[in-house]
Amino acid sequence: QVQLVESGGGLVQAGDSLRLSCAASGRTFNSYAMGWFRQAPGKERDFVAAIRWTSDRTYYADSVKGRFTISRDNAKNTVYLQMNSLKPEDTAVYYCAADVDSGYNLLAMRTYDYWGQGTQVTVSS
């Protein structure tokens, strides 16, 4: 069993930065990929970013390219999302997720096997 715990969310002003963390626990962590999704009030949960563990290849939604950076620390079983130049439209609950069985489409929610509880990010204008 794997548990994912997000942290680092908060209330910031437009243009500020935040760094989200997602720590895995419960078993030895052997994930093929990790992803970040977000869900704003009244909206569907959308893909934000993903990283393949071995190759370090990254993927980003068009809306965050150039502003967000996903990274990971294997020794700490942790994935990060560095968010710069935040905008009010970035306001959402952010979820991390782990794919442990070689999913192909990292943009799809159904690819991922484990999910964190979410952390709130609020960006004021």
PDB file of C-alpha atoms in Angstrom:
ATOM      1  CA  GLN A   1       0.000   0.000   0.000  1.00  0.00           C
ATOM      2  CA  VAL A   2       1.233   3.473  -0.938  1.00  0.00           C
ATOM      3  CA  GLN A   3       0.300   6.746   0.678  1.00  0.00           C
ATOM      4  CA  LEU A   4       0.935  10.118  -0.949  1.00  0.00           C
ATOM      5  CA  VAL A   5       0.897  13.309   1.093  1.00  0.00           C
ATOM      6  CA  GLU A   6       0.998  16.755  -0.519  1.00  0.00           C
ATOM      7  CA  SER A   7       2.235  19.872   1.223  1.00  0.00           C
ATOM      8  CA  GLY A   8       3.280  23.417   0.409  1.00  0.00           C
ATOM      9  CA  GLY A   9      -0.004  24.950  -0.680  1.00  0.00           C
ATOM     10  CA  GLY A  10      -1.219  28.290   0.582  1.00  0.00           C
ATOM     11  CA  LEU A  11      -2.503  31.760  -0.199  1.00  0.00           C
ATOM     12  CA  VAL A  12      -0.282  33.958  -2.372  1.00  0.00           C
ATOM     13  CA  GLN A  13      -0.542  37.002  -4.589  1.00  0.00           C
ATOM     14  CA  ALA A  14      -0.377  36.990  -8.368  1.00  0.00           C
ATOM     15  CA  GLY A  15       3.235  36.815  -9.517  1.00  0.00           C
ATOM     16  CA  ASP A  16       4.412  34.934  -6.427  1.00  0.00           C
ATOM     17  CA  SER A  17       5.887  31.445  -6.273  1.00  0.00           C
ATOM     18  CA  LEU A  18       5.104  28.244  -4.406  1.00  0.00           C
ATOM     19  CA  ARG A  19       6.747  24.843  -4.237  1.00  0.00           C
ATOM     20  CA  LEU A  20       4.526  21.835  -3.681  1.00  0.00           C
ATOM     21  CA  SER A  21       5.866  18.552  -2.337  1.00  0.00           C
ATOM     22  CA  CYS A  22       4.458  15.041  -2.491  1.00  0.00           C
ATOM     23  CA  ALA A  23       6.014  12.430  -0.228  1.00  0.00           C
ATOM     24  CA  ALA A  24       5.368   8.713  -0.674  1.00  0.00           C
ATOM     25  CA  SER A  25       5.244   6.255   2.202  1.00  0.00           C
ATOM     26  CA  GLY A  26       3.898   2.825   3.149  1.00  0.00           C
ATOM     27  CA  ARG A  27       6.247   0.711   1.039  1.00  0.00           C
ATOM     28  CA  THR A  28       9.440   0.926  -0.963  1.00  0.00           C
ATOM     29  CA  PHE A  29       8.611   3.433  -3.666  1.00  0.00           C
ATOM     30  CA  ASN A  30       9.023   2.117  -7.214  1.00  0.00           C
ATOM     31  CA  SER A  31       6.966   4.336  -9.450  1.00  0.00           C
ATOM     32  CA  TYR A  32       7.216   4.545 -13.239  1.00  0.00           C
ATOM     33  CA  ALA A  33       5.885   8.088 -13.258  1.00  0.00           C
ATOM     34  CA  MET A  34       4.475  10.788 -11.023  1.00  0.00           C
ATOM     35  CA  GLY A  35       1.931  13.401 -11.984  1.00  0.00           C
ATOM     36  CA  TRP A  36       0.260  16.542 -10.730  1.00  0.00           C
ATOM     37  CA  PHE A  37      -3.396  17.377 -11.385  1.00  0.00           C
ATOM     38  CA  ARG A  38      -5.546  20.245 -10.221  1.00  0.00           C
ATOM     39  CA  GLN A  39      -9.232  20.885  -9.736  1.00  0.00           C
ATOM     40  CA  ALA A  40     -10.840  24.308  -9.441  1.00  0.00           C
ATOM     41  CA  PRO A  41     -14.314  24.784  -7.920  1.00  0.00           C
ATOM     42  CA  GLY A  42     -16.991  23.533 -10.295  1.00  0.00           C
ATOM     43  CA  LYS A  43     -14.400  22.248 -12.764  1.00  0.00           C
ATOM     44  CA  GLU A  44     -13.065  18.864 -13.799  1.00  0.00           C
ATOM     45  CA  ARG A  45      -9.724  17.618 -12.570  1.00  0.00           C
ATOM     46  CA  ASP A  46      -7.083  18.595 -15.142  1.00  0.00           C
ATOM     47  CA  PHE A  47      -3.564  17.453 -15.910  1.00  0.00           C
ATOM     48  CA  VAL A  48      -0.757  19.806 -14.888  1.00  0.00           C
ATOM     49  CA  ALA A  49       2.602  18.024 -15.143  1.00  0.00           C
ATOM     50  CA  ALA A  50       4.224  14.591 -15.044  1.00  0.00           C
ATOM     51  CA  ILE A  51       7.678  13.068 -14.819  1.00  0.00           C
ATOM     52  CA  ARG A  52       9.009   9.638 -15.712  1.00  0.00           C
ATOM     53  CA  TRP A  53      11.154   8.355 -12.873  1.00  0.00           C
ATOM     54  CA  THR A  54      13.947   6.643 -14.772  1.00  0.00           C
ATOM     55  CA  SER A  55      14.387   8.914 -17.798  1.00  0.00           C
ATOM     56  CA  ASP A  56      13.456  12.181 -16.049  1.00  0.00           C
ATOM     57  CA  ARG A  57      11.330  13.082 -19.080  1.00  0.00           C
ATOM     58  CA  THR A  58       8.743  15.713 -18.231  1.00  0.00           C
ATOM     59  CA  TYR A  59       5.344  16.705 -19.588  1.00  0.00           C
ATOM     60  CA  TYR A  60       3.361  19.899 -19.026  1.00  0.00           C
ATOM     61  CA  ALA A  61      -0.038  21.309 -19.750  1.00  0.00           C
ATOM     62  CA  ASP A  62       0.115  24.255 -22.152  1.00  0.00           C
ATOM     63  CA  SER A  63      -1.289  26.556 -19.492  1.00  0.00           C
ATOM     64  CA  VAL A  64       1.725  26.076 -17.199  1.00  0.00           C
ATOM     65  CA  LYS A  65       4.643  25.675 -19.623  1.00  0.00           C
ATOM     66  CA  GLY A  66       7.441  28.079 -18.815  1.00  0.00           C
ATOM     67  CA  ARG A  67       6.088  28.742 -15.324  1.00  0.00           C
ATOM     68  CA  PHE A  68       5.922  25.355 -13.569  1.00  0.00           C
ATOM     69  CA  THR A  69       8.680  22.779 -13.149  1.00  0.00           C
ATOM     70  CA  ILE A  70       8.235  19.198 -11.965  1.00  0.00           C
ATOM     71  CA  SER A  71      11.137  17.328 -10.371  1.00  0.00           C
ATOM     72  CA  ARG A  72      11.777  14.407  -8.063  1.00  0.00           C
ATOM     73  CA  ASP A  73      14.187  13.130  -5.416  1.00  0.00           C
ATOM     74  CA  ASN A  74      14.385   9.349  -5.507  1.00  0.00           C
ATOM     75  CA  ALA A  75      16.239   9.087  -2.194  1.00  0.00           C
ATOM     76  CA  LYS A  76      13.425  10.951  -0.452  1.00  0.00           C
ATOM     77  CA  ASN A  77      10.596   9.333  -2.456  1.00  0.00           C
ATOM     78  CA  THR A  78       9.345  12.829  -3.150  1.00  0.00           C
ATOM     79  CA  VAL A  79       8.133  14.736  -6.192  1.00  0.00           C
ATOM     80  CA  TYR A  80       7.993  18.531  -6.380  1.00  0.00           C
ATOM     81  CA  LEU A  81       6.098  21.124  -8.358  1.00  0.00           C
ATOM     82  CA  GLN A  82       7.792  24.515  -8.507  1.00  0.00           C
ATOM     83  CA  MET A  83       5.205  27.121  -9.482  1.00  0.00           C
ATOM     84  CA  ASN A  84       6.394  30.567 -10.566  1.00  0.00           C
ATOM     85  CA  SER A  85       4.541  33.624 -11.856  1.00  0.00           C
ATOM     86  CA  LEU A  86       1.314  32.372 -10.349  1.00  0.00           C
ATOM     87  CA  LYS A  87      -1.967  33.629 -11.759  1.00  0.00           C
ATOM     88  CA  PRO A  88      -5.468  33.711 -10.258  1.00  0.00           C
ATOM     89  CA  GLU A  89      -6.496  30.997 -12.725  1.00  0.00           C
ATOM     90  CA  ASP A  90      -3.985  28.671 -11.049  1.00  0.00           C
ATOM     91  CA  THR A  91      -6.235  28.600  -7.979  1.00  0.00           C
ATOM     92  CA  ALA A  92      -7.235  24.989  -7.348  1.00  0.00           C
ATOM     93  CA  VAL A  93      -6.734  21.941  -5.197  1.00  0.00           C
ATOM     94  CA  TYR A  94      -3.550  20.261  -6.402  1.00  0.00           C
ATOM     95  CA  TYR A  95      -3.224  16.479  -6.290  1.00  0.00           C
ATOM     96  CA  CYS A  96      -0.188  14.291  -6.811  1.00  0.00           C
ATOM     97  CA  ALA A  97      -0.486  10.800  -8.232  1.00  0.00           C
ATOM     98  CA  ALA A  98       1.715   7.754  -8.804  1.00  0.00           C
ATOM     99  CA  ASP A  99       1.729   5.343 -11.743  1.00  0.00           C
ATOM    100  CA  VAL A 100       3.254   2.018 -10.696  1.00  0.00           C
ATOM    101  CA  ASP A 101       2.290  -0.243 -13.612  1.00  0.00           C
ATOM    102  CA  SER A 102       3.701   1.316 -16.798  1.00  0.00           C
ATOM    103  CA  GLY A 103       0.856   3.472 -17.996  1.00  0.00           C
ATOM    104  CA  TYR A 104       1.346   5.086 -21.398  1.00  0.00           C
ATOM    105  CA  ASN A 105      -0.821   8.190 -21.251  1.00  0.00           C
ATOM    106  CA  LEU A 106       0.408  10.298 -18.363  1.00  0.00           C
ATOM    107  CA  LEU A 107      -2.152  13.000 -19.100  1.00  0.00           C
ATOM    108  CA  ALA A 108      -5.051  10.716 -18.130  1.00  0.00           C
ATOM    109  CA  MET A 109      -6.251  10.317 -14.562  1.00  0.00           C
ATOM    110  CA  ARG A 110      -6.974   6.614 -15.057  1.00  0.00           C
ATOM    111  CA  THR A 111      -3.287   5.942 -15.662  1.00  0.00           C
ATOM    112  CA  TYR A 112      -2.452   6.581 -12.028  1.00  0.00           C
ATOM    113  CA  ASP A 113      -2.833   4.041  -9.243  1.00  0.00           C
ATOM    114  CA  TYR A 114      -2.429   6.137  -6.096  1.00  0.00           C
ATOM    115  CA  TRP A 115      -3.530   9.648  -5.209  1.00  0.00           C
ATOM    116  CA  GLY A 116      -2.798  12.132  -2.473  1.00  0.00           C
ATOM    117  CA  GLN A 117      -5.391  14.049  -0.495  1.00  0.00           C
ATOM    118  CA  GLY A 118      -4.769  17.359  -2.242  1.00  0.00           C
ATOM    119  CA  THR A 119      -3.395  20.716  -1.159  1.00  0.00           C
ATOM    120  CA  GLN A 120      -5.117  24.056  -1.704  1.00  0.00           C
ATOM    121  CA  VAL A 121      -3.426  26.764  -3.745  1.00  0.00           C
ATOM    122  CA  THR A 122      -5.125  30.157  -3.819  1.00  0.00           C
ATOM    123  CA  VAL A 123      -3.768  33.045  -5.902  1.00  0.00           C
ATOM    124  CA  SER A 124      -5.241  36.480  -5.310  1.00  0.00           C
ATOM    125  CA  SER A 125      -5.190  39.262  -7.888  1.00  0.00           C
TER     126      SER A 125
END
